[in-house]
CSV table of C-alpha atoms in Angstrom, one decimal:
chain,number,residue,atom,x,y,z
A,1,MET,CA,26.2,-13.1,26.6
A,2,PRO,CA,24.9,-12.4,23.1
A,3,SER,CA,23.4,-9.0,22.4
A,4,ALA,CA,19.6,-8.5,22.1
A,5,ASP,CA,20.1,-7.8,18.3
A,6,THR,CA,22.0,-11.2,18.0
A,7,VAL,CA,19.2,-13.0,19.8
A,8,SER,CA,16.5,-11.3,17.6
A,9,ALA,CA,18.4,-12.3,14.5
A,10,ALA,CA,18.7,-15.9,15.6
A,11,TYR,CA,15.1,-16.1,16.7
A,12,PRO,CA,13.1,-13.9,14.3
A,13,SER,CA,9.5,-13.0,15.3
A,14,PRO,CA,6.8,-15.1,13.7
A,15,PRO,CA,5.0,-13.8,10.6
A,16,LEU,CA,2.2,-11.3,11.1
A,17,ILE,CA,0.2,-13.3,8.6
A,18,SER,CA,1.0,-16.6,7.0
A,19,LEU,CA,-0.8,-18.2,4.1
A,20,HIS,CA,-0.1,-21.8,3.4
A,21,ALA,CA,-1.3,-23.7,0.3
A,22,VAL,CA,-4.3,-21.4,0.1
A,23,GLY,CA,-6.9,-21.8,-2.6
A,24,LEU,CA,-10.2,-20.1,-3.3
A,25,SER,CA,-12.9,-21.4,-5.6
A,26,HIS,CA,-16.3,-19.9,-6.6
A,27,GLN,CA,-18.9,-21.8,-8.7
A,28,LYS,CA,-16.3,-24.4,-9.6
A,29,ARG,CA,-13.9,-21.8,-10.8
A,30,ASP,CA,-10.4,-21.4,-9.2
A,31,ILE,CA,-9.8,-17.8,-8.1
A,32,LEU,CA,-6.6,-18.7,-6.2
A,33,ASN,CA,-4.6,-21.9,-6.2
A,34,ASP,CA,-1.8,-23.0,-3.9
A,35,VAL,CA,-0.7,-19.6,-2.6
A,36,ASN,CA,2.0,-19.4,0.0
A,37,LEU,CA,2.9,-16.0,1.5
A,38,ASP,CA,4.4,-14.7,4.7
A,39,LEU,CA,4.0,-11.0,5.8
A,40,VAL,CA,6.6,-10.0,8.4
A,41,LYS,CA,7.4,-6.9,10.4
A,42,GLY,CA,9.8,-4.5,8.7
A,43,GLU,CA,9.2,-5.7,5.2
A,44,ILE,CA,7.5,-4.0,2.3
A,45,VAL,CA,5.7,-6.6,0.0
A,46,THR,CA,4.1,-5.6,-3.2
A,47,LEU,CA,1.4,-7.7,-4.8
A,48,ILE,CA,1.2,-7.2,-8.6
A,49,GLY,CA,-0.7,-8.9,-11.3
A,50,PRO,CA,-3.1,-8.3,-14.2
A,51,ASN,CA,-6.8,-7.5,-13.7
A,52,GLY,CA,-8.7,-10.5,-12.4
A,53,ALA,CA,-5.6,-12.2,-11.1
A,54,GLY,CA,-7.0,-12.6,-7.6
A,55,LYS,CA,-5.2,-9.8,-5.8
A,56,THR,CA,-8.2,-8.4,-4.0
A,57,SER,CA,-9.3,-11.9,-3.1
A,58,LEU,CA,-5.9,-12.7,-1.6
A,59,VAL,CA,-6.0,-9.6,0.5
A,60,LYS,CA,-9.4,-10.4,1.8
A,61,LEU,CA,-8.2,-13.9,2.8
A,62,ALA,CA,-5.2,-12.5,4.5
A,63,LEU,CA,-7.2,-10.1,6.6
A,64,GLY,CA,-9.9,-12.6,7.5
A,65,LEU,CA,-12.6,-11.0,5.4
A,66,SER,CA,-13.2,-14.3,3.6
A,67,ILE,CA,-12.4,-17.9,4.2
A,68,PRO,CA,-10.2,-20.0,1.9
A,69,THR,CA,-11.6,-23.1,0.2
A,70,ARG,CA,-8.3,-24.9,0.7
A,71,GLY,CA,-5.2,-24.3,2.8
A,72,SER,CA,-4.8,-22.2,5.9
A,73,VAL,CA,-4.3,-18.6,7.0
A,74,THR,CA,-2.6,-17.8,10.3
A,75,ARG,CA,-2.7,-14.3,11.8
A,76,ARG,CA,-0.7,-13.3,14.8
A,77,PRO,CA,-2.9,-12.9,17.9
A,78,GLY,CA,-3.9,-9.3,18.5
A,79,LEU,CA,-2.7,-8.2,15.0
A,80,ARG,CA,-3.5,-4.6,14.4
A,81,VAL,CA,-4.0,-3.6,10.7
A,82,GLY,CA,-4.2,-0.2,9.1
A,83,TYR,CA,-6.0,-0.2,5.7
A,84,VAL,CA,-5.7,2.5,3.0
A,85,PRO,CA,-8.5,1.8,0.4
A,86,GLN,CA,-8.3,2.5,-3.3
A,87,ASN,CA,-11.5,4.7,-3.2
A,88,VAL,CA,-13.5,6.4,-0.6
A,89,ALA,CA,-16.9,7.9,-1.5
A,90,ILE,CA,-17.7,11.1,0.4
A,91,ASP,CA,-20.9,13.0,-0.2
A,92,GLU,CA,-20.0,16.4,-1.7
A,93,ILE,CA,-22.5,18.3,0.5
A,94,LEU,CA,-21.3,16.6,3.7
A,95,PRO,CA,-19.6,19.3,5.9
A,96,LEU,CA,-16.5,17.3,6.8
A,97,SER,CA,-13.1,18.7,7.5
A,98,VAL,CA,-9.9,16.7,7.2
A,99,GLY,CA,-9.5,16.8,11.0
A,100,ARG,CA,-13.0,15.5,11.6
A,101,PHE,CA,-12.6,12.8,8.9
A,102,LEU,CA,-9.4,11.5,10.6
A,103,THR,CA,-11.1,11.0,14.0
A,104,LEU,CA,-14.3,9.3,12.7
A,105,GLY,CA,-14.3,6.1,14.7
A,106,VAL,CA,-10.8,6.7,15.9
A,107,ALA,CA,-10.2,8.1,19.4
A,108,ALA,CA,-7.2,10.4,18.9
A,109,PRO,CA,-6.6,13.8,20.5
A,110,ARG,CA,-6.1,16.8,18.2
A,111,ALA,CA,-2.4,17.1,19.1
A,112,ARG,CA,-1.8,13.5,17.9
A,113,VAL,CA,-3.8,14.1,14.7
A,114,MET,CA,-1.8,17.3,14.0
A,115,ALA,CA,1.5,15.5,14.6
A,116,MET,CA,0.5,12.8,12.2
A,117,LEU,CA,-0.5,15.4,9.5
A,118,ALA,CA,2.8,17.2,10.1
A,119,GLU,CA,4.7,13.9,9.7
A,120,LEU,CA,3.2,13.5,6.2
A,121,GLY,CA,3.6,17.2,5.3
A,122,ILE,CA,-0.1,18.1,5.2
A,123,GLU,CA,-0.7,19.8,8.6
A,124,ALA,CA,-2.2,22.8,6.8
A,125,LEU,CA,-5.1,20.7,5.7
A,126,TYR,CA,-6.5,20.1,9.2
A,127,HIS,CA,-9.4,22.6,8.7
A,128,SER,CA,-9.9,22.0,4.9
A,129,PRO,CA,-13.0,20.4,3.6
A,130,VAL,CA,-12.2,16.8,2.6
A,131,GLN,CA,-13.8,17.5,-0.8
A,132,ALA,CA,-11.4,20.4,-1.5
A,133,VAL,CA,-8.0,18.5,-1.2
A,134,SER,CA,-6.2,17.2,-4.2
A,135,GLY,CA,-5.9,13.6,-5.1
A,136,GLY,CA,-2.3,13.2,-3.8
A,137,GLU,CA,-3.2,15.0,-0.6
A,138,PHE,CA,-6.2,12.8,0.0
A,139,ARG,CA,-4.0,9.7,-0.3
A,140,ARG,CA,-1.8,11.0,2.5
A,141,VAL,CA,-4.9,11.9,4.5
A,142,LEU,CA,-6.0,8.2,4.2
A,143,LEU,CA,-2.5,7.1,5.2
A,144,ALA,CA,-2.6,9.4,8.2
A,145,ARG,CA,-6.0,7.9,9.3
A,146,ALA,CA,-4.6,4.3,9.0
A,147,LEU,CA,-1.5,5.3,11.1
A,148,LEU,CA,-3.4,6.9,13.9
A,149,ARG,CA,-3.8,3.4,15.3
A,150,GLU,CA,-0.6,1.6,16.6
A,151,ILE,CA,-0.5,-0.8,13.7
A,152,ASP,CA,1.5,-3.9,13.0
A,153,LEU,CA,0.6,-4.2,9.4
A,154,LEU,CA,-0.2,-1.5,6.8
A,155,VAL,CA,-2.2,-2.6,3.8
A,156,LEU,CA,-2.6,-0.2,0.8
A,157,ASP,CA,-4.8,-0.9,-2.3
A,158,GLU,CA,-3.5,1.1,-5.4
A,159,PRO,CA,-2.3,3.9,-3.1
A,160,THR,CA,-1.1,6.2,-5.8
A,161,GLN,CA,-3.7,5.7,-8.5
A,162,GLY,CA,-4.2,9.0,-10.4
A,163,VAL,CA,-1.2,10.7,-8.8
A,164,ASP,CA,1.7,11.9,-11.0
A,165,VAL,CA,5.2,10.5,-10.8
A,166,THR,CA,6.6,13.1,-8.5
A,167,GLY,CA,3.7,12.6,-6.1
A,168,GLN,CA,4.1,8.9,-6.3
A,169,ALA,CA,7.8,9.1,-5.5
A,170,GLU,CA,7.1,11.2,-2.4
A,171,PHE,CA,4.4,8.9,-1.2
A,172,TYR,CA,6.6,5.8,-1.4
A,173,ARG,CA,9.4,7.7,0.4
A,174,HIS,CA,6.8,8.2,3.2
A,175,LEU,CA,6.1,4.5,3.2
A,176,ARG,CA,9.7,3.5,3.5
A,177,ARG,CA,10.2,6.0,6.4
A,178,ILE,CA,7.1,4.6,8.1
A,179,ARG,CA,8.5,1.1,7.8
A,180,ASP,CA,11.9,2.1,9.1
A,181,GLU,CA,10.6,4.1,12.0
A,182,ARG,CA,7.7,1.9,13.1
A,183,GLY,CA,9.0,-1.5,12.1
A,184,CYS,CA,5.6,-2.4,10.7
A,185,GLY,CA,5.0,-4.7,7.8
A,186,ILE,CA,3.6,-3.1,4.6
A,187,LEU,CA,1.5,-4.8,1.9
A,188,ILE,CA,0.9,-2.9,-1.3
A,189,VAL,CA,-1.5,-4.0,-4.0
A,190,SER,CA,-0.7,-2.3,-7.3
A,191,HIS,CA,-0.9,-2.3,-11.1
A,192,ASP,CA,2.1,0.1,-11.2
A,193,LEU,CA,5.4,-1.5,-12.1
A,194,HIS,CA,8.0,1.3,-12.0
A,195,LEU,CA,8.0,3.2,-8.8
A,196,VAL,CA,6.3,0.5,-6.7
A,197,MET,CA,8.8,-2.1,-7.8
A,198,ALA,CA,11.7,0.1,-6.9
A,199,SER,CA,10.2,0.9,-3.5
A,200,THR,CA,9.6,-2.6,-2.2
A,201,ASP,CA,11.6,-5.4,-0.5
A,202,GLN,CA,9.7,-8.3,-2.0
A,203,VAL,CA,7.5,-8.5,-5.1
A,204,VAL,CA,4.8,-11.2,-5.4
A,205,CYS,CA,3.6,-11.7,-9.0
A,206,LEU,CA,0.1,-13.2,-8.9
A,207,ASP,CA,-2.1,-14.7,-11.7
A,208,HIS,CA,-4.4,-16.9,-9.7
A,209,HIS,CA,-1.3,-18.6,-8.4
A,210,VAL,CA,2.1,-17.1,-7.4
A,211,CYS,CA,4.0,-16.9,-10.7
A,212,CYS,CA,7.2,-15.7,-9.1
A,213,GLN,CA,8.3,-13.8,-6.0
A,214,GLY,CA,11.5,-12.3,-4.6
A,215,ALA,CA,13.5,-9.1,-4.9
A,216,PRO,CA,12.3,-6.6,-7.5
A,217,GLU,CA,15.2,-6.9,-9.9
A,218,ALA,CA,15.2,-10.7,-9.7
A,219,VAL,CA,11.4,-10.8,-10.4
A,220,SER,CA,11.7,-8.3,-13.3
A,221,ARG,CA,14.0,-10.8,-15.0
A,222,ASN,CA,11.8,-13.8,-14.3
A,223,PRO,CA,10.3,-15.3,-17.5
A,224,ALA,CA,6.9,-15.6,-15.8
A,225,PHE,CA,6.9,-11.9,-15.0
A,226,ARG,CA,7.9,-11.0,-18.6
A,227,LYS,CA,5.2,-13.2,-19.9
A,228,LEU,CA,2.6,-11.3,-17.9
A,229,PHE,CA,3.9,-7.8,-18.3
A,230,GLY,CA,6.3,-7.9,-21.3
A,231,ASP,CA,9.0,-5.3,-20.9
A,232,GLN,CA,7.0,-2.6,-19.2
A,233,THR,CA,9.7,-2.0,-16.7
A,234,GLY,CA,12.4,-1.7,-19.3
A,235,GLY,CA,15.4,0.2,-18.0
A,236,GLU,CA,13.2,2.6,-16.1
A,237,MET,CA,13.2,0.6,-12.8
A,238,ALA,CA,16.9,1.2,-12.3
A,239,LEU,CA,16.4,5.0,-12.9
A,240,TYR,CA,13.6,5.2,-10.4
A,241,THR,CA,15.6,3.1,-7.9
A,242,HIS,CA,18.3,5.8,-8.2
A,243,ASP,CA,15.9,8.6,-7.9
A,244,LEU,CA,14.1,7.1,-4.9
A,245,THR,CA,17.4,7.0,-2.9
A,246,HIS,CA,17.6,10.8,-2.7
A,247,ASP,CA,17.0,12.2,0.7
A,248,HIS,CA,15.3,15.3,-0.4
A,249,THR,CA,11.6,15.6,-0.9
A,250,HIS,CA,9.7,17.2,-3.7
A,251,SER,CA,6.7,19.5,-3.4
A,252,HIS,CA,4.1,18.4,-5.8
A,253,GLU,CA,2.0,21.6,-5.8
A,254,GLY,CA,0.7,22.1,-9.3
A,255,HIS,CA,1.1,18.4,-10.1
A,256,ASP,CA,-2.0,17.0,-8.4
A,257,HIS,CA,-5.5,17.3,-9.8
A,258,PRO,CA,-8.7,18.2,-7.9
A,259,HIS,CA,-10.1,15.4,-5.8
A,260,ASP,CA,-13.5,14.2,-7.0
A,261,HIS,CA,-14.6,13.0,-3.5
A,262,HIS,CA,-14.5,9.3,-4.6
A,263,GLY,CA,-10.7,8.8,-4.3
A,264,ASN,CA,-10.0,9.7,-7.9
A,265,ASP,CA,-8.5,12.7,-9.6
A,266,ARG,CA,-10.2,14.8,-12.2
A,267,GLY,CA,-8.1,15.7,-15.2
A,268,HIS,CA,-5.9,12.6,-15.0
A,269,GLU,CA,-7.0,10.4,-17.8
A,270,GLY,CA,-6.0,6.8,-18.1
A,271,GLY,CA,-5.6,4.2,-15.4
A,272,HIS,CA,-3.4,1.6,-14.0
């Protein structure tokens, strides 16, 4: 008889979310047009594109937060999604510890919360005020909160905005380990092209429609990609790919900037 692995390979599980010929219009203006995308278990997909390309609109359609004008969106019954937003506004005078923040609306015993924090290397933050943690630490706190549910799909919006390169590399290592250990699908929305492209299985380049998609190196050579982004990746993607294969982790103490309670970092100028 064939092994279970052989059967699984021959009959792969259906997509977690499938978008077919999806379009979205507003006031006679096309925001998205003829988008096809499958999100599956065990795969990291990165959605990139310029500002105004429709990335956020596409995520809302995928998650059922809005309805397409054309086409169809199919979600697996009982799909459980963990979401890591780009920004979270927390009142500076609110007495809220990291531990309490993680369990707001989530029924999880302290032992499980501590285990999740330890998994992400931030167990020492349990009693810390949320407002006192650094930007990079807060990103991992948000990731821990999303993972406290037994999720099938993890969605992250600009997950390392304002975090330095070392902190970004460490964060993406966590994502790959989460994918490997949990088998969940991961969708990343990002403006970053270097580390995020080197950390993903499939890249989807969006500019109101799917310009190109596929493996990172293939997409980086695609004329449509170069038209949108020029040569921003240059030769650096290969360098980052090499660096990201290292098994060791880096402490980024001294690299993060103070968290400003709205998901941003003070002292880090510029944006993505």
